[in-house]
Amino acid sequence: MFVMKNGTSQHPPVQLPDGVMDAAVHFPYVLALQNQSVHIYSILDQQLKQTVPVHNARSLVPTEESVFIVTDKEIQRLSPVPLEDQIHELVNRQRVEEALTLLERLQHLLPRDSYKDLHKNLICTSGMIKFYREAFVEAKELFIKGDLDPREIISLYPAMPVLSEDFTPQTTAVSNAKDLWTLSRNDWPTFQQYLSFLDDFLREVKPTAQGQTCLQDIDSALFKLYLEQGENEKLDQLVSTQNNCNLQMCVADLEQHKRFFTLGLLYQSQGQHFNAIQTWIKIVEDESEDPSNTSVFQHIVKTLSNLEHKQIIWKFVDWVLRRDQEAGILIFTKTNAGNHNTFVPEEVFTILNSYPVALTLYLEYLVNESHSKEEKHHTMLITSYVKRILRSLADDHNNESSTEEMRHKLQQLLWQSSFYNADQIYDQIASSSLHVEQAISLGKNGKHKKALQVLVNEEKDQQAAECYCWRTSAGRDKKFTQTIFLTLLQIYLESSHHVIAAVDLLNKNPESFDLSSVLMVLPESWSLKVVLRFLCESLRGTVHDKRMRGLEMSLAKVETLRHRHALMAATHEKIQVDRGCVCHSCQKRLTGAEFLRRPTGELTHITCHNGLDTGAKGQTIL
């Protein structure tokens, strides 16, 4: 037992055999002498390490360098094998944990650099043993802890490229090593486990300092691994982000496997956007087959919308628009917020003039999403709606639902926008059948009577005429509302065919008419029975309005009386004035019965009030 001077022991006791004649310590070993042999034990793990035969030994004499064995006829010397040799021997016997324990306890005997190199080598060797035992989790941790060069592992795998010309494998050979090439041919399930380990190890070691020294080898090996294993998702993720794959090697492999979409991603990550888009276009045009991605066209549009190179966009935007105008316009409307090379509208118009659908969508984007207030944009959008509607109406096989939807959008824009050229729009549709749109355009210029005449006489839609009155008068005063409804009534009264419409208008909207004005325009031939309902509702409304005004006036009077009462209560209070009271302004005595009292309580002569400061406002005369 080894006991410190304070009475404690840092190591378990060493169990010595019977018949010990002498013992000696040469750290980290204990030597026990018997008659015919010397037993050598390790203090570190209390295990027997070696037995040395001797004859007629009597005693052991330890020194700093060695241990001497005294026998009857001679003195023998036992010297320890150098530490490095001990460790190498333990490693050769695959007793790596024991070698690590020995090295860590005796590190003070070695120079710092030697210890560090030997320690890393031991850890990596231990990792290799675990690796071939298929203890992959422990092996990965040991490789990373020992700063193993990832190329050492990559070089073990068949068909895995090590691109660094100056690399030479330096790992210590272990007795349980396997030939992975043979394993791949004879035991594929086990070899797949080794491939999974390579994936995990390379991805985990890549961000480390050791991984940063050979990024091209790591990324190229991962590329090769994913490609050969058919792991499409991992492969696309690798090549679509920043990577250091060897372009020449990867392009050849992707073309061989017909992975053209992935090839485009690789070009894109390497900054070769032109080659990337060209590659994807070949897929769309069926010049090459690639089952890995079915939305290549959408990816092209997304790439172009996020691209900052205008020349490349101009190169391919025409091709995109020819295939799909609705998708192609996203190149200009779904751009990245941080893109500093966005197109101004005038640039976009130059190419969209040949694509009416795309032009309409782009103008909708400017007006509805970018909230453009330029007259040109609003007028162009309305014009595009008009052209498409007229073209659709002229087509015998037109889609009625689509046309009605377009007309609804046109009418909403005509009502809501105040930035378009109403005269120009009216000139475009004056000779067409778009009567509702004509009326809205006329109304924008204040020509309400003409607008209502179009709706009544040409569109022949009484409901549309009434809706026009309500929508036009929204937010306006009562007088304007009464005027525009009276105008519609007069238009109805101009024709005997609209008598019923005039009566319905009066009966449905009595609150929108001025009774005296209506009575002046009604024909004398109308009987009282025809307008009885209108008269009743109108009179009821008139009486109601009169009563409401009276009520409001009464409430105002009450409020006035309340304030007057408060004023009287504040002013009619007793103020004591004696001979000692002086004017606050002139400092002379108050001798008269009339004087002024300021809100702050000071008293002044009436003749002095003109000289008071602004604080005298609100004063009371007593």
Coordinates of C-alpha atoms in Angstrom, one line a residue:
M1 CA 0.0 0.0 0.0
F2 CA 1.2 3.5 -0.9
V3 CA 0.5 6.1 1.7
M4 CA 1.1 9.8 1.5
K5 CA 2.7 11.6 4.5
N6 CA -0.8 12.9 5.4
G7 CA -2.0 9.3 5.9
T8 CA -4.0 9.0 2.6
S9 CA -3.6 6.7 -0.3
Q10 CA -4.1 7.7 -3.9
H11 CA -4.0 4.2 -5.3
P12 CA -5.6 0.9 -4.3
P13 CA -3.2 -1.6 -2.7
V14 CA -1.1 -3.9 -4.9
Q15 CA -1.8 -7.6 -4.1
L16 CA 1.7 -9.3 -3.9
P17 CA 2.2 -13.0 -4.1
D18 CA 3.2 -15.2 -1.1
G19 CA 6.8 -15.7 -0.3
V20 CA 8.0 -12.2 -1.1
M21 CA 11.7 -11.8 -0.1
D22 CA 12.0 -8.1 -1.0
A23 CA 10.2 -5.3 -2.8
A24 CA 11.2 -2.1 -4.5
V25 CA 9.4 0.8 -6.2
H26 CA 10.4 2.3 -9.6
F27 CA 7.4 4.5 -10.5
P28 CA 5.0 3.5 -11.9
Y29 CA 6.0 -0.1 -11.1
V30 CA 6.4 -2.2 -8.0
L31 CA 8.9 -5.1 -8.1
A32 CA 8.4 -8.1 -5.8
L33 CA 11.3 -10.5 -5.3
Q34 CA 10.9 -14.2 -4.8
N35 CA 13.5 -16.9 -4.7
Q36 CA 13.4 -17.7 -8.4
S37 CA 11.7 -14.7 -10.0
V38 CA 10.9 -11.0 -9.9
H39 CA 7.2 -10.0 -10.4
I40 CA 6.6 -6.5 -11.8
Y41 CA 3.2 -4.8 -11.0
S42 CA 1.8 -1.5 -12.3
I43 CA 0.8 1.0 -9.6
L44 CA -1.7 2.5 -12.0
D45 CA -3.9 -0.5 -12.5
Q46 CA -2.4 -3.0 -9.9
Q47 CA -2.0 -5.6 -12.6
L48 CA 1.0 -8.0 -13.1
K49 CA 2.9 -6.7 -16.2
Q50 CA 6.0 -8.9 -16.4
T51 CA 7.9 -11.8 -14.6
V52 CA 11.7 -12.0 -14.8
P53 CA 13.3 -15.3 -13.8
V54 CA 16.4 -15.1 -11.5
H55 CA 18.3 -17.7 -9.4
N56 CA 19.2 -17.4 -5.8
A57 CA 18.2 -13.7 -5.6
R58 CA 18.6 -12.1 -2.2
S59 CA 17.5 -8.5 -2.5
L60 CA 16.4 -5.5 -4.7
V61 CA 18.2 -2.2 -4.8
P62 CA 16.3 0.6 -6.5
T63 CA 17.9 3.7 -8.0
E64 CA 16.6 6.6 -10.2
E65 CA 17.6 4.9 -13.4
S66 CA 17.1 1.2 -12.7
V67 CA 16.7 -1.6 -10.1
F68 CA 19.5 -3.9 -9.2
I69 CA 18.9 -7.6 -8.3
V70 CA 21.5 -9.0 -5.9
T71 CA 22.0 -12.8 -6.1
D72 CA 24.6 -15.2 -4.5
K73 CA 27.0 -14.9 -7.4
E74 CA 26.2 -11.7 -9.3
I75 CA 24.3 -8.4 -9.5
Q76 CA 21.8 -8.0 -12.3
R77 CA 20.3 -4.7 -13.5
L78 CA 16.7 -4.2 -14.6
S79 CA 16.2 -1.0 -16.6
P80 CA 12.7 0.2 -17.8
V81 CA 12.0 0.2 -21.6
P82 CA 11.7 3.8 -22.9
L83 CA 8.2 5.2 -22.4
E84 CA 7.5 5.6 -26.1
D85 CA 8.5 2.0 -26.7
Q86 CA 6.2 0.8 -24.0
I87 CA 3.3 2.8 -25.5
H88 CA 4.0 1.5 -29.0
E89 CA 4.1 -2.1 -27.7
L90 CA 0.8 -1.6 -25.9
V91 CA -0.8 -0.2 -29.0
N92 CA 0.5 -3.1 -31.1
R93 CA -1.3 -5.4 -28.7
Q94 CA -4.5 -3.2 -29.0
R95 CA -4.2 -2.2 -25.3
V96 CA -4.7 1.5 -26.2
E97 CA -6.7 2.5 -23.1
E98 CA -3.8 1.1 -21.0
A99 CA -1.3 3.0 -23.1
L100 CA -3.3 6.3 -22.7
T101 CA -3.5 5.8 -18.9
L102 CA 0.3 5.2 -18.8
L103 CA 1.0 8.3 -20.9
E104 CA -1.2 10.6 -19.0
R105 CA 0.3 9.6 -15.6
L106 CA 3.9 9.9 -16.9
Q107 CA 3.5 13.0 -19.1
H108 CA 5.9 14.9 -16.9
L109 CA 8.7 12.7 -18.1
L110 CA 8.2 13.8 -21.7
P111 CA 8.8 17.2 -23.5
R112 CA 5.5 19.0 -24.0
D113 CA 5.5 18.7 -27.8
S114 CA 6.4 15.0 -27.7
Y115 CA 3.6 14.3 -25.2
K116 CA 1.1 16.2 -27.3
D117 CA 2.0 14.4 -30.5
L118 CA 2.0 11.0 -28.8
H119 CA -1.3 11.7 -27.0
K120 CA -3.0 12.7 -30.3
N121 CA -1.6 9.7 -32.0
L122 CA -2.8 7.4 -29.3
I123 CA -6.3 8.9 -29.4
C124 CA -6.5 8.5 -33.2
T125 CA -5.2 5.0 -33.0
S126 CA -7.8 4.2 -30.4
G127 CA -10.4 5.7 -32.8
M128 CA -9.2 3.5 -35.6
I129 CA -9.5 0.4 -33.5
K130 CA -13.1 1.4 -32.5
F131 CA -13.7 2.2 -36.2
Y132 CA -12.9 -1.3 -37.4
R133 CA -14.9 -2.7 -34.4
E134 CA -17.8 -0.8 -35.8
A135 CA -18.2 1.3 -32.6
F136 CA -18.8 4.3 -34.8
V137 CA -20.0 6.8 -32.2
E138 CA -16.9 6.3 -30.0
A139 CA -14.7 6.3 -33.1
K140 CA -16.1 9.7 -34.3
E141 CA -15.5 11.3 -30.9
L142 CA -11.9 10.0 -30.7
F143 CA -11.1 11.2 -34.3
I144 CA -12.4 14.7 -33.5
K145 CA -10.7 14.8 -30.1
G146 CA -7.4 13.7 -31.6
D147 CA -7.6 16.3 -34.5
L148 CA -7.4 13.5 -37.1
D149 CA -7.0 14.8 -40.6
P150 CA -10.3 13.9 -42.3
R151 CA -8.5 12.9 -45.4
E152 CA -7.1 9.9 -43.4
I153 CA -10.6 8.5 -43.2
I154 CA -11.6 9.5 -46.7
S155 CA -8.6 7.7 -48.1
L156 CA -9.8 4.4 -46.5
Y157 CA -12.9 4.3 -48.7
P158 CA -12.9 3.0 -52.2
A159 CA -13.6 5.5 -55.0
M160 CA -13.4 8.4 -52.6
P161 CA -11.3 11.2 -54.0
V162 CA -8.5 12.8 -52.0
L163 CA -7.8 15.9 -54.1
S164 CA -4.9 17.3 -52.1
E165 CA -1.7 16.5 -54.0
D166 CA 0.5 16.9 -50.9
F167 CA -1.4 14.5 -48.8
T168 CA 0.2 11.2 -47.6
P169 CA -1.7 8.8 -45.2
Q170 CA 0.1 8.7 -41.8
T171 CA -2.3 6.7 -39.6
T172 CA -0.8 4.0 -37.4
A173 CA -1.7 0.5 -38.7
V174 CA -3.9 -1.5 -36.4
S175 CA -4.1 -5.3 -36.3
N176 CA -7.9 -5.4 -36.7
A177 CA -8.0 -3.3 -39.9
K178 CA -10.4 -4.2 -42.7
D179 CA -10.2 -3.7 -46.4
L180 CA -13.3 -1.6 -47.1
W181 CA -13.1 -2.3 -50.8
T182 CA -13.5 -6.1 -50.2
L183 CA -16.1 -5.3 -47.6
S184 CA -18.1 -3.3 -50.1
R185 CA -18.2 -6.3 -52.5
N186 CA -18.8 -9.1 -49.9
D187 CA -20.9 -7.5 -47.1
W188 CA -22.8 -4.5 -48.5
P189 CA -25.1 -3.9 -45.4
T190 CA -22.0 -3.6 -43.2
F191 CA -20.3 -1.3 -45.7
Q192 CA -23.3 0.9 -45.7
Q193 CA -22.8 1.4 -42.0
Y194 CA -19.3 2.6 -42.8
L195 CA -20.7 5.0 -45.4
S196 CA -23.2 6.4 -42.8
F197 CA -20.3 6.9 -40.4
L198 CA -18.3 8.8 -43.1
D199 CA -21.3 11.1 -43.7
D200 CA -21.7 11.9 -40.0
F201 CA -18.0 12.3 -39.4
L202 CA -17.4 14.6 -42.3
R203 CA -20.4 16.9 -41.5
E204 CA -19.3 17.1 -37.9
V205 CA -15.6 17.7 -38.5
K206 CA -16.2 20.3 -41.3
P207 CA -16.7 23.3 -39.0
T208 CA -13.7 22.4 -36.8
A209 CA -10.2 23.9 -37.3
Q210 CA -9.0 20.6 -38.7
G211 CA -11.9 20.4 -41.2
Q212 CA -11.3 24.0 -42.4
T213 CA -7.9 23.0 -43.7
C214 CA -9.3 20.6 -46.3
L215 CA -12.8 21.8 -47.2
Q216 CA -12.5 20.8 -50.8
D217 CA -11.7 17.2 -49.9
I218 CA -14.6 17.1 -47.4
D219 CA -17.2 18.6 -49.7
S220 CA -16.1 16.5 -52.7
A221 CA -16.2 13.3 -50.6
L222 CA -19.7 14.2 -49.3
F223 CA -20.8 15.0 -52.9
K224 CA -19.5 11.6 -54.1
L225 CA -21.2 9.8 -51.2
Y226 CA -24.6 11.4 -51.7
L227 CA -24.5 11.0 -55.5
E228 CA -23.6 7.3 -55.4
Q229 CA -26.1 6.5 -52.6
G230 CA -28.9 8.4 -54.3
E231 CA -29.5 10.7 -51.4
N232 CA -31.0 13.5 -53.6
E233 CA -32.2 15.8 -50.8
K234 CA -28.8 15.8 -49.1
L235 CA -27.0 16.3 -52.4
D236 CA -29.2 19.2 -53.5
Q237 CA -28.8 20.8 -50.0
L238 CA -25.0 20.4 -50.3
V239 CA -24.6 21.9 -53.7
S240 CA -27.2 24.7 -53.3
T241 CA -25.4 26.2 -50.3
Q242 CA -21.9 27.6 -50.2
N243 CA -19.5 24.7 -50.8
N244 CA -16.0 23.9 -51.9
C245 CA -16.8 21.0 -54.3
N246 CA -14.3 20.4 -57.1
L247 CA -16.3 21.8 -60.0
Q248 CA -14.6 19.8 -62.8
M249 CA -15.1 16.5 -61.0
C250 CA -18.6 17.2 -59.9
V251 CA -19.9 18.4 -63.3
A252 CA -18.6 15.2 -65.0
D253 CA -20.3 13.0 -62.3
L254 CA -23.6 14.8 -62.5
E255 CA -23.7 14.7 -66.2
Q256 CA -23.0 11.0 -66.1
H257 CA -25.8 10.4 -63.6
K258 CA -28.1 12.8 -65.6
R259 CA -28.6 15.0 -62.5
F260 CA -29.0 18.2 -64.5
F261 CA -31.1 20.1 -62.0
T262 CA -28.5 19.4 -59.3
L263 CA -25.9 20.5 -61.8
G264 CA -27.7 23.8 -62.1
L265 CA -27.7 24.2 -58.3
L266 CA -23.9 23.6 -58.3
Y267 CA -23.4 26.2 -61.0
Q268 CA -25.5 28.6 -59.0
S269 CA -23.6 28.1 -55.8
Q270 CA -20.4 28.7 -57.6
G271 CA -21.7 32.0 -58.9
Q272 CA -22.2 30.8 -62.5
H273 CA -25.8 31.9 -62.8
F274 CA -25.8 31.9 -66.6
N275 CA -24.7 28.3 -66.8
A276 CA -27.2 27.3 -64.1
I277 CA -30.2 28.8 -65.8
Q278 CA -29.2 27.4 -69.2
T279 CA -28.9 23.9 -67.7
W280 CA -32.4 24.2 -66.2
I281 CA -33.8 25.5 -69.5
K282 CA -32.6 22.3 -71.2
I283 CA -34.5 20.3 -68.7
V284 CA -37.7 22.3 -69.3
E285 CA -37.3 22.0 -73.1
D286 CA -36.9 18.2 -72.8
E287 CA -33.4 18.2 -74.2
S288 CA -32.4 16.2 -71.1
E289 CA -34.2 14.0 -68.7
D290 CA -34.0 14.6 -65.0
P291 CA -36.5 12.9 -62.7
S292 CA -35.1 14.6 -59.6
N293 CA -37.2 17.8 -59.8
T294 CA -40.6 18.5 -61.4
S295 CA -40.8 22.3 -60.7
V296 CA -37.7 23.4 -62.6
F297 CA -39.6 26.2 -64.4
Q298 CA -40.7 27.7 -61.1
H299 CA -37.2 27.4 -59.8
I300 CA -35.9 29.4 -62.8
V301 CA -38.4 32.1 -62.1
K302 CA -37.5 32.3 -58.5
T303 CA -33.8 32.4 -59.3
L304 CA -34.3 35.2 -61.8
S305 CA -36.4 37.2 -59.3
N306 CA -33.7 37.1 -56.7
L307 CA -30.8 37.7 -59.1
E308 CA -29.0 41.0 -59.1
H309 CA -27.4 40.6 -62.6
K310 CA -29.7 42.5 -64.9
Q311 CA -27.9 41.3 -68.0
I312 CA -28.7 37.7 -67.2
I313 CA -32.3 38.5 -66.4
W314 CA -32.7 40.3 -69.7
K315 CA -31.2 37.2 -71.4
F316 CA -33.8 34.8 -70.2
V317 CA -36.9 36.8 -69.3
D318 CA -38.2 36.7 -72.8
W319 CA -38.0 32.9 -72.8
V320 CA -39.9 32.7 -69.5
L321 CA -42.6 35.0 -70.6
R322 CA -43.2 33.1 -73.8
R323 CA -43.8 30.0 -71.7
D324 CA -45.9 31.5 -69.0
Q325 CA -46.8 35.2 -68.7
E326 CA -48.4 34.8 -65.2
A327 CA -45.3 33.1 -63.8
G328 CA -42.8 35.2 -65.7
I329 CA -44.1 38.5 -64.2
L330 CA -43.0 37.3 -60.8
I331 CA -39.4 38.1 -61.9
F332 CA -40.3 41.7 -61.5
T333 CA -42.9 41.6 -58.7
K334 CA -41.3 39.1 -56.3
T335 CA -37.8 40.5 -56.1
N336 CA -35.7 40.2 -53.0
A337 CA -36.1 43.2 -50.6
G338 CA -32.4 43.6 -50.5
N339 CA -31.9 43.7 -54.2
H340 CA -30.3 47.0 -55.2
N341 CA -30.7 46.4 -58.9
T342 CA -34.4 46.4 -59.2
F343 CA -36.0 47.4 -62.5
V344 CA -37.8 50.7 -62.8
P345 CA -41.2 50.5 -64.5
E346 CA -40.1 52.1 -67.7
E347 CA -37.5 49.3 -68.2
V348 CA -40.1 46.6 -67.6
F349 CA -42.6 48.2 -70.0
T350 CA -40.2 47.9 -72.9
I351 CA -40.3 44.1 -72.8
L352 CA -43.9 43.6 -71.5
N353 CA -45.5 45.5 -74.4
S354 CA -45.4 42.2 -76.3
Y355 CA -47.1 40.3 -73.5
P356 CA -50.5 41.8 -72.6
V357 CA -51.3 39.4 -69.7
A358 CA -48.0 40.0 -68.1
L359 CA -48.3 43.8 -68.6
T360 CA -51.7 43.8 -66.9
L361 CA -50.4 41.8 -64.0
Y362 CA -47.4 44.2 -63.6
L363 CA -49.6 47.2 -63.7
E364 CA -51.8 45.7 -61.1
Y365 CA -48.7 45.2 -58.9
L366 CA -47.7 48.8 -59.4
V367 CA -51.2 50.2 -58.6
N368 CA -52.5 47.7 -55.9
E369 CA -49.3 46.6 -54.1
S370 CA -46.8 49.4 -54.7
H371 CA -49.6 52.0 -54.4
S372 CA -48.3 54.0 -57.4
K373 CA -49.9 57.5 -57.7
E374 CA -48.7 58.1 -61.2
E375 CA -51.5 58.9 -63.7
K376 CA -49.7 56.9 -66.4
H377 CA -49.8 53.6 -64.4
H378 CA -53.5 53.9 -63.5
T379 CA -54.4 54.9 -67.1
M380 CA -52.4 52.1 -68.6
L381 CA -53.9 49.5 -66.3
I382 CA -57.5 50.6 -67.1
T383 CA -56.6 50.7 -70.8
S384 CA -55.3 47.1 -70.6
Y385 CA -58.5 46.0 -68.9
V386 CA -60.5 47.7 -71.6
K387 CA -58.5 46.1 -74.5
R388 CA -58.8 42.6 -73.0
I389 CA -62.5 43.0 -72.4
L390 CA -63.3 44.3 -75.8
R391 CA -61.2 41.6 -77.4
S392 CA -63.0 39.0 -75.3
L393 CA -66.4 40.4 -76.3
A394 CA -65.5 40.3 -80.0
D395 CA -64.5 36.6 -79.6
D396 CA -67.4 34.2 -80.2
H397 CA -65.8 31.6 -78.0
N398 CA -65.1 33.9 -75.1
N399 CA -65.2 32.9 -71.5
E400 CA -68.1 34.8 -70.0
S401 CA -67.1 34.3 -66.4
S402 CA -63.6 35.5 -67.1
T403 CA -65.0 38.6 -68.9
E404 CA -67.3 39.4 -66.1
E405 CA -64.5 39.1 -63.6
M406 CA -62.4 41.5 -65.7
R407 CA -65.2 44.0 -65.9
H408 CA -65.7 43.9 -62.2
K409 CA -62.0 44.7 -61.6
L410 CA -62.3 47.5 -64.2
Q411 CA -65.3 49.0 -62.5
Q412 CA -63.7 48.8 -59.1
L413 CA -60.6 50.6 -60.3
L414 CA -62.6 53.3 -62.1
W415 CA -64.5 54.0 -58.9
Q416 CA -61.6 53.8 -56.4
S417 CA -58.8 55.5 -58.4
S418 CA -58.5 59.2 -58.7
F419 CA -55.3 59.2 -60.7
Y420 CA -56.3 58.1 -64.2
N421 CA -57.2 60.3 -67.2
A422 CA -61.0 60.1 -67.3
D423 CA -61.3 61.8 -70.7
Q424 CA -58.8 59.5 -72.3
I425 CA -60.6 56.4 -70.9
Y426 CA -64.0 57.7 -72.0
D427 CA -62.8 58.2 -75.5
Q428 CA -61.6 54.6 -75.6
I429 CA -65.0 53.1 -74.6
A430 CA -67.4 55.7 -75.9
S431 CA -68.4 53.6 -78.9
S432 CA -68.4 50.3 -77.1
S433 CA -71.0 48.5 -75.1
L434 CA -69.3 49.2 -71.7
H435 CA -72.0 51.6 -70.6
V436 CA -71.4 51.3 -66.9
E437 CA -67.7 52.1 -67.4
Q438 CA -68.7 55.1 -69.5
A439 CA -70.9 56.4 -66.8
I440 CA -68.2 56.1 -64.1
S441 CA -65.7 57.9 -66.4
L442 CA -68.2 60.7 -67.0
G443 CA -69.0 61.0 -63.3
K444 CA -65.2 61.4 -62.5
N445 CA -65.5 64.7 -64.5
G446 CA -68.7 65.8 -62.8
K447 CA -70.9 65.0 -65.8
H448 CA -73.5 63.1 -63.6
K449 CA -76.5 63.8 -65.7
K450 CA -74.9 62.4 -68.8
A451 CA -73.6 59.4 -66.8
L452 CA -77.2 58.7 -65.6
Q453 CA -78.6 59.1 -69.1
V454 CA -76.1 56.4 -70.3
L455 CA -77.2 54.0 -67.6
V456 CA -80.9 54.6 -68.1
N457 CA -81.2 54.9 -71.8
E458 CA -78.3 52.8 -73.1
E459 CA -77.5 50.3 -70.4
K460 CA -81.2 50.2 -69.5
D461 CA -80.2 49.2 -65.9
Q462 CA -82.3 51.1 -63.3
Q463 CA -80.5 49.3 -60.5
A464 CA -77.1 50.4 -61.8
A465 CA -78.4 54.0 -62.1
E466 CA -79.6 54.0 -58.5
C467 CA -76.3 52.4 -57.3
Y468 CA -74.5 55.2 -59.2
C469 CA -76.4 57.8 -57.2
W470 CA -75.6 56.2 -53.9
R471 CA -72.0 55.6 -54.7
T472 CA -71.4 59.0 -56.1
S473 CA -73.1 60.8 -53.1
A474 CA -71.2 58.7 -50.5
G475 CA -69.4 61.1 -48.2
R476 CA -71.0 64.2 -49.7
D477 CA -73.5 66.6 -48.1
K478 CA -77.3 66.1 -48.2
K479 CA -77.8 68.8 -50.8
F480 CA -75.6 67.0 -53.3
T481 CA -77.4 63.7 -52.6
Q482 CA -80.8 65.4 -53.2
T483 CA -79.5 67.0 -56.4
I484 CA -78.2 63.8 -58.0
F485 CA -81.3 61.8 -57.1
L486 CA -83.5 64.6 -58.5
T487 CA -81.5 64.5 -61.7
L488 CA -82.2 60.7 -62.0
L489 CA -85.9 61.4 -61.4
Q490 CA -86.0 64.0 -64.1
I491 CA -84.4 61.6 -66.6
Y492 CA -87.1 59.0 -65.8
L493 CA -89.8 61.6 -66.2
E494 CA -88.5 62.5 -69.7
S495 CA -89.9 59.2 -71.0
S496 CA -93.3 57.6 -70.4
H497 CA -91.6 54.2 -70.4
H498 CA -89.9 55.1 -67.1
V499 CA -92.9 56.1 -65.0
I500 CA -92.8 53.0 -62.9
A501 CA -89.1 53.4 -62.4
A502 CA -89.7 57.0 -61.2
V503 CA -92.3 55.9 -58.7
D504 CA -90.1 53.1 -57.4
L505 CA -87.2 55.5 -57.1
L506 CA -89.4 57.9 -55.0
N507 CA -90.8 55.2 -52.8
K508 CA -87.5 53.5 -52.1
N509 CA -85.5 56.6 -51.4
P510 CA -87.7 59.2 -49.9
E511 CA -85.0 60.5 -47.6
S512 CA -82.8 61.3 -50.6
F513 CA -85.2 63.9 -52.1
D514 CA -86.1 67.4 -51.2
L515 CA -89.9 67.3 -51.1
S516 CA -90.5 70.8 -52.5
S517 CA -88.1 70.1 -55.5
V518 CA -89.9 66.9 -56.3
L519 CA -93.3 68.5 -56.2
M520 CA -92.0 71.1 -58.7
V521 CA -90.9 68.5 -61.3
L522 CA -93.7 65.9 -60.9
P523 CA -96.2 65.9 -63.9
E524 CA -99.6 67.5 -63.2
S525 CA -101.3 64.4 -64.6
W526 CA -100.1 62.2 -61.7
S527 CA -102.7 61.4 -59.2
L528 CA -102.2 61.6 -55.4
K529 CA -102.4 57.9 -55.1
V530 CA -99.3 57.4 -57.2
V531 CA -97.1 59.5 -54.9
L532 CA -99.0 58.9 -51.6
R533 CA -96.4 56.6 -50.1
F534 CA -93.6 58.9 -51.1
L535 CA -95.4 61.9 -49.6
C536 CA -96.1 60.1 -46.4
E537 CA -92.5 58.9 -46.0
S538 CA -91.1 62.3 -47.0
L539 CA -93.4 64.2 -44.6
R540 CA -92.6 61.8 -41.8
G541 CA -88.9 62.4 -42.5
T542 CA -89.5 66.2 -42.6
V543 CA -91.3 66.2 -39.3
H544 CA -88.7 64.0 -37.8
D545 CA -85.9 66.3 -39.0
K546 CA -87.8 69.3 -37.6
R547 CA -88.3 67.6 -34.2
M548 CA -84.7 66.6 -34.1
R549 CA -83.6 70.2 -34.8
G550 CA -85.9 71.4 -32.1
L551 CA -84.5 68.9 -29.7
E552 CA -81.0 69.9 -30.5
M553 CA -81.9 73.6 -30.0
S554 CA -83.4 72.8 -26.6
L555 CA -80.3 70.9 -25.6
A556 CA -78.2 73.8 -26.7
K557 CA -80.3 76.2 -24.6
V558 CA -80.0 73.9 -21.6
E559 CA -76.2 73.9 -22.0
T560 CA -76.2 77.7 -22.3
L561 CA -78.3 78.1 -19.2
R562 CA -75.9 75.8 -17.3
H563 CA -73.0 77.9 -18.2
R564 CA -74.8 81.1 -17.3
H565 CA -75.7 79.7 -14.0
A566 CA -72.1 78.8 -13.3
L567 CA -71.1 82.3 -14.3
M568 CA -73.6 83.9 -12.0
A569 CA -72.5 81.7 -9.1
A570 CA -68.9 82.7 -9.7
T571 CA -69.6 86.5 -9.9
H572 CA -72.4 87.2 -7.4
E573 CA -70.5 86.6 -4.2
K574 CA -69.8 89.0 -1.4
I575 CA -66.6 91.0 -1.5
Q576 CA -65.6 93.0 1.5
V577 CA -64.0 96.4 0.7
D578 CA -62.7 98.7 3.5
R579 CA -60.6 101.8 3.6
G580 CA -57.4 99.8 3.4
C581 CA -58.2 98.2 0.0
V582 CA -56.2 99.7 -2.8
C583 CA -56.2 99.3 -6.6
H584 CA -53.9 96.6 -7.7
S585 CA -53.0 98.6 -10.8
C586 CA -52.5 102.2 -9.5
Q587 CA -52.1 101.4 -5.8
K588 CA -54.7 104.1 -4.9
R589 CA -57.6 103.5 -2.6
L590 CA -60.9 102.2 -3.8
T591 CA -63.4 105.0 -3.0
G592 CA -66.2 104.2 -5.4
A593 CA -68.9 101.5 -5.3
E594 CA -67.9 100.1 -8.7
F595 CA -64.6 98.2 -9.3
L596 CA -63.2 95.2 -11.1
R597 CA -62.2 91.9 -9.6
R598 CA -59.6 89.7 -11.4
P599 CA -60.0 85.9 -11.4
T600 CA -57.0 85.8 -9.1
G601 CA -58.8 88.0 -6.5
E602 CA -57.1 91.3 -7.1
L603 CA -59.3 94.5 -7.1
T604 CA -58.8 97.4 -9.6
H605 CA -60.5 100.6 -10.6
I606 CA -62.7 100.4 -13.7
T607 CA -60.6 103.2 -15.2
C608 CA -57.5 101.2 -14.7
H609 CA -58.7 98.0 -16.4
N610 CA -57.2 99.1 -19.8
G611 CA -53.7 99.0 -18.3
L612 CA -54.0 95.5 -16.9
D613 CA -51.9 92.7 -18.3
T614 CA -53.3 89.6 -20.0
G615 CA -54.1 88.1 -16.7
A616 CA -57.0 90.5 -16.4
K617 CA -59.0 88.5 -19.0
G618 CA -62.1 87.0 -17.7
Q619 CA -62.4 89.7 -15.0
T620 CA -65.7 90.6 -13.3
I621 CA -67.3 94.0 -12.9
L622 CA -68.9 94.5 -9.6

